[in-house]
Amino acid sequence: QVQLVESGGGLVQAGGSLRLSCAASGRTNSIYNMGWFRQAPGKEREFVARIRWSGDSPYYADSVKGRFTISRDNAVNTVYLQVNSLKPEDTAVYYCAARRQGQDYEYWGQGTQVTVSS
């Protein structure tokens, strides 16, 4: 099992920044890939970004490309999502998730709320 705990959400004005963190524990040696997703009220959950557990091959949704940056700190088993130039439409609960190679995302955190005011 892998446990994921997100933190770093909050209320910011449009144009502001936050750094979201996702701390992983448990059987982290089984993780192949980590992702960030978000779900706005009344909308489906959507993919935001992903990175390999090794720290390479970041990939982003078009809607956040150039504004969000995903990274990983090997020393503390934590994946970060730096979110800059925030827009009101970025308001959502942000979730991190982990998957093993060849599997769907099966481990999920509890989510952290990001609210962007205009």
PDB file of C-alpha atoms in Angstrom:
ATOM      1  CA  GLN A   1       0.000   0.000   0.000  1.00  0.00           C
ATOM      2  CA  VAL A   2       0.974   3.584  -0.646  1.00  0.00           C
ATOM      3  CA  GLN A   3      -0.309   6.497   1.389  1.00  0.00           C
ATOM      4  CA  LEU A   4      -0.475   9.995  -0.100  1.00  0.00           C
ATOM      5  CA  VAL A   5      -1.019  13.235   1.789  1.00  0.00           C
ATOM      6  CA  GLU A   6      -1.487  16.541  -0.020  1.00  0.00           C
ATOM      7  CA  SER A   7      -0.962  19.985   1.439  1.00  0.00           C
ATOM      8  CA  GLY A   8      -0.418  23.544   0.333  1.00  0.00           C
ATOM      9  CA  GLY A   9      -3.808  24.572  -0.954  1.00  0.00           C
ATOM     10  CA  GLY A  10      -5.448  27.849  -0.028  1.00  0.00           C
ATOM     11  CA  LEU A  11      -7.193  31.005  -1.148  1.00  0.00           C
ATOM     12  CA  VAL A  12      -5.268  33.274  -3.517  1.00  0.00           C
ATOM     13  CA  GLN A  13      -6.050  36.142  -5.820  1.00  0.00           C
ATOM     14  CA  ALA A  14      -5.896  35.739  -9.565  1.00  0.00           C
ATOM     15  CA  GLY A  15      -2.304  35.892 -10.736  1.00  0.00           C
ATOM     16  CA  GLY A  16      -1.019  34.426  -7.499  1.00  0.00           C
ATOM     17  CA  SER A  17       0.950  31.274  -6.818  1.00  0.00           C
ATOM     18  CA  LEU A  18       0.897  28.247  -4.562  1.00  0.00           C
ATOM     19  CA  ARG A  19       3.058  25.177  -4.114  1.00  0.00           C
ATOM     20  CA  LEU A  20       1.143  21.978  -3.572  1.00  0.00           C
ATOM     21  CA  SER A  21       2.909  19.041  -1.947  1.00  0.00           C
ATOM     22  CA  CYS A  22       2.163  15.334  -1.999  1.00  0.00           C
ATOM     23  CA  ALA A  23       4.061  13.229   0.524  1.00  0.00           C
ATOM     24  CA  ALA A  24       4.197   9.514  -0.211  1.00  0.00           C
ATOM     25  CA  SER A  25       4.780   6.756   2.324  1.00  0.00           C
ATOM     26  CA  GLY A  26       4.459   3.002   2.519  1.00  0.00           C
ATOM     27  CA  ARG A  27       5.578   0.885  -0.415  1.00  0.00           C
ATOM     28  CA  THR A  28       7.013   3.772  -2.391  1.00  0.00           C
ATOM     29  CA  ASN A  29       9.426   1.466  -4.187  1.00  0.00           C
ATOM     30  CA  SER A  30       6.403   0.147  -6.118  1.00  0.00           C
ATOM     31  CA  ILE A  31       5.498   3.569  -7.544  1.00  0.00           C
ATOM     32  CA  TYR A  32       6.167   4.157 -11.232  1.00  0.00           C
ATOM     33  CA  ASN A  33       4.385   7.431 -11.850  1.00  0.00           C
ATOM     34  CA  MET A  34       2.797  10.237  -9.838  1.00  0.00           C
ATOM     35  CA  GLY A  35       0.052  12.489 -11.088  1.00  0.00           C
ATOM     36  CA  TRP A  36      -1.922  15.545 -10.093  1.00  0.00           C
ATOM     37  CA  PHE A  37      -5.605  15.806 -10.907  1.00  0.00           C
ATOM     38  CA  ARG A  38      -8.266  18.350 -10.030  1.00  0.00           C
ATOM     39  CA  GLN A  39     -12.012  18.455  -9.691  1.00  0.00           C
ATOM     40  CA  ALA A  40     -14.017  21.654  -9.798  1.00  0.00           C
ATOM     41  CA  PRO A  41     -17.570  21.828  -8.417  1.00  0.00           C
ATOM     42  CA  GLY A  42     -20.010  20.181 -10.782  1.00  0.00           C
ATOM     43  CA  LYS A  43     -17.269  18.987 -13.122  1.00  0.00           C
ATOM     44  CA  GLU A  44     -15.483  15.754 -13.846  1.00  0.00           C
ATOM     45  CA  ARG A  45     -12.061  15.139 -12.372  1.00  0.00           C
ATOM     46  CA  GLU A  46      -9.378  16.114 -14.881  1.00  0.00           C
ATOM     47  CA  PHE A  47      -5.713  15.360 -15.366  1.00  0.00           C
ATOM     48  CA  VAL A  48      -3.279  18.176 -14.593  1.00  0.00           C
ATOM     49  CA  ALA A  49       0.285  16.819 -14.675  1.00  0.00           C
ATOM     50  CA  ARG A  50       2.348  13.702 -14.138  1.00  0.00           C
ATOM     51  CA  ILE A  51       5.949  12.729 -13.537  1.00  0.00           C
ATOM     52  CA  ARG A  52       7.806   9.478 -13.241  1.00  0.00           C
ATOM     53  CA  TRP A  53       8.818   8.441  -9.743  1.00  0.00           C
ATOM     54  CA  SER A  54      12.391   8.701 -10.983  1.00  0.00           C
ATOM     55  CA  GLY A  55      11.749  12.420 -11.458  1.00  0.00           C
ATOM     56  CA  ASP A  56      11.896  12.565 -15.238  1.00  0.00           C
ATOM     57  CA  SER A  57       9.380  12.872 -18.070  1.00  0.00           C
ATOM     58  CA  PRO A  58       7.050  15.569 -16.741  1.00  0.00           C
ATOM     59  CA  TYR A  59       3.866  15.991 -18.753  1.00  0.00           C
ATOM     60  CA  TYR A  60       1.119  18.594 -18.517  1.00  0.00           C
ATOM     61  CA  ALA A  61      -2.429  19.221 -19.587  1.00  0.00           C
ATOM     62  CA  ASP A  62      -2.632  21.963 -22.200  1.00  0.00           C
ATOM     63  CA  SER A  63      -4.690  24.111 -19.845  1.00  0.00           C
ATOM     64  CA  VAL A  64      -1.812  24.431 -17.361  1.00  0.00           C
ATOM     65  CA  LYS A  65       1.248  24.169 -19.586  1.00  0.00           C
ATOM     66  CA  GLY A  66       3.616  27.054 -18.967  1.00  0.00           C
ATOM     67  CA  ARG A  67       1.970  27.947 -15.643  1.00  0.00           C
ATOM     68  CA  PHE A  68       2.310  24.767 -13.555  1.00  0.00           C
ATOM     69  CA  THR A  69       5.470  22.807 -12.825  1.00  0.00           C
ATOM     70  CA  ILE A  70       5.626  19.289 -11.401  1.00  0.00           C
ATOM     71  CA  SER A  71       8.744  18.098  -9.611  1.00  0.00           C
ATOM     72  CA  ARG A  72       9.922  15.487  -7.151  1.00  0.00           C
ATOM     73  CA  ASP A  73      12.258  15.522  -4.164  1.00  0.00           C
ATOM     74  CA  ASN A  74      13.795  12.076  -3.831  1.00  0.00           C
ATOM     75  CA  ALA A  75      15.069  12.709  -0.332  1.00  0.00           C
ATOM     76  CA  VAL A  76      11.620  13.163   1.169  1.00  0.00           C
ATOM     77  CA  ASN A  77       9.455  11.125  -1.225  1.00  0.00           C
ATOM     78  CA  THR A  78       7.428  14.202  -2.104  1.00  0.00           C
ATOM     79  CA  VAL A  79       6.015  15.427  -5.387  1.00  0.00           C
ATOM     80  CA  TYR A  80       5.305  19.111  -5.816  1.00  0.00           C
ATOM     81  CA  LEU A  81       3.054  21.095  -8.086  1.00  0.00           C
ATOM     82  CA  GLN A  82       4.079  24.726  -8.394  1.00  0.00           C
ATOM     83  CA  VAL A  83       1.048  26.617  -9.636  1.00  0.00           C
ATOM     84  CA  ASN A  84       1.651  30.118 -10.968  1.00  0.00           C
ATOM     85  CA  SER A  85      -0.446  32.753 -12.730  1.00  0.00           C
ATOM     86  CA  LEU A  86      -3.552  31.275 -11.183  1.00  0.00           C
ATOM     87  CA  LYS A  87      -6.930  31.933 -12.763  1.00  0.00           C
ATOM     88  CA  PRO A  88     -10.400  31.648 -11.234  1.00  0.00           C
ATOM     89  CA  GLU A  89     -10.987  28.609 -13.438  1.00  0.00           C
ATOM     90  CA  ASP A  90      -8.152  26.832 -11.631  1.00  0.00           C
ATOM     91  CA  THR A  91     -10.365  26.684  -8.546  1.00  0.00           C
ATOM     92  CA  ALA A  92     -10.770  23.019  -7.632  1.00  0.00           C
ATOM     93  CA  VAL A  93      -9.812  20.292  -5.212  1.00  0.00           C
ATOM     94  CA  TYR A  94      -6.392  19.064  -6.259  1.00  0.00           C
ATOM     95  CA  TYR A  95      -5.545  15.405  -5.774  1.00  0.00           C
ATOM     96  CA  CYS A  96      -2.306  13.538  -6.157  1.00  0.00           C
ATOM     97  CA  ALA A  97      -2.271   9.937  -7.251  1.00  0.00           C
ATOM     98  CA  ALA A  98       0.240   7.159  -7.728  1.00  0.00           C
ATOM     99  CA  ARG A  99       0.354   4.140  -9.966  1.00  0.00           C
ATOM    100  CA  ARG A 100       2.500   1.121 -10.521  1.00  0.00           C
ATOM    101  CA  GLN A 101       3.906   0.351 -13.948  1.00  0.00           C
ATOM    102  CA  GLY A 102       1.210  -0.931 -16.257  1.00  0.00           C
ATOM    103  CA  GLN A 103      -1.588  -0.057 -13.845  1.00  0.00           C
ATOM    104  CA  ASP A 104      -4.123   2.736 -13.553  1.00  0.00           C
ATOM    105  CA  TYR A 105      -3.807   5.285 -10.798  1.00  0.00           C
ATOM    106  CA  GLU A 106      -4.838   3.308  -7.726  1.00  0.00           C
ATOM    107  CA  TYR A 107      -3.556   5.310  -4.778  1.00  0.00           C
ATOM    108  CA  TRP A 108      -5.111   8.696  -4.077  1.00  0.00           C
ATOM    109  CA  GLY A 109      -4.693  11.418  -1.509  1.00  0.00           C
ATOM    110  CA  GLN A 110      -7.489  13.214   0.276  1.00  0.00           C
ATOM    111  CA  GLY A 111      -7.181  16.361  -1.795  1.00  0.00           C
ATOM    112  CA  THR A 112      -6.323  19.977  -1.085  1.00  0.00           C
ATOM    113  CA  GLN A 113      -8.585  22.903  -1.958  1.00  0.00           C
ATOM    114  CA  VAL A 114      -7.321  25.679  -4.210  1.00  0.00           C
ATOM    115  CA  THR A 115      -9.581  28.712  -4.521  1.00  0.00           C
ATOM    116  CA  VAL A 116      -8.684  31.588  -6.833  1.00  0.00           C
ATOM    117  CA  SER A 117     -10.570  34.839  -6.419  1.00  0.00           C
ATOM    118  CA  SER A 118     -10.984  37.300  -9.262  1.00  0.00           C
TER     119      SER A 118
END
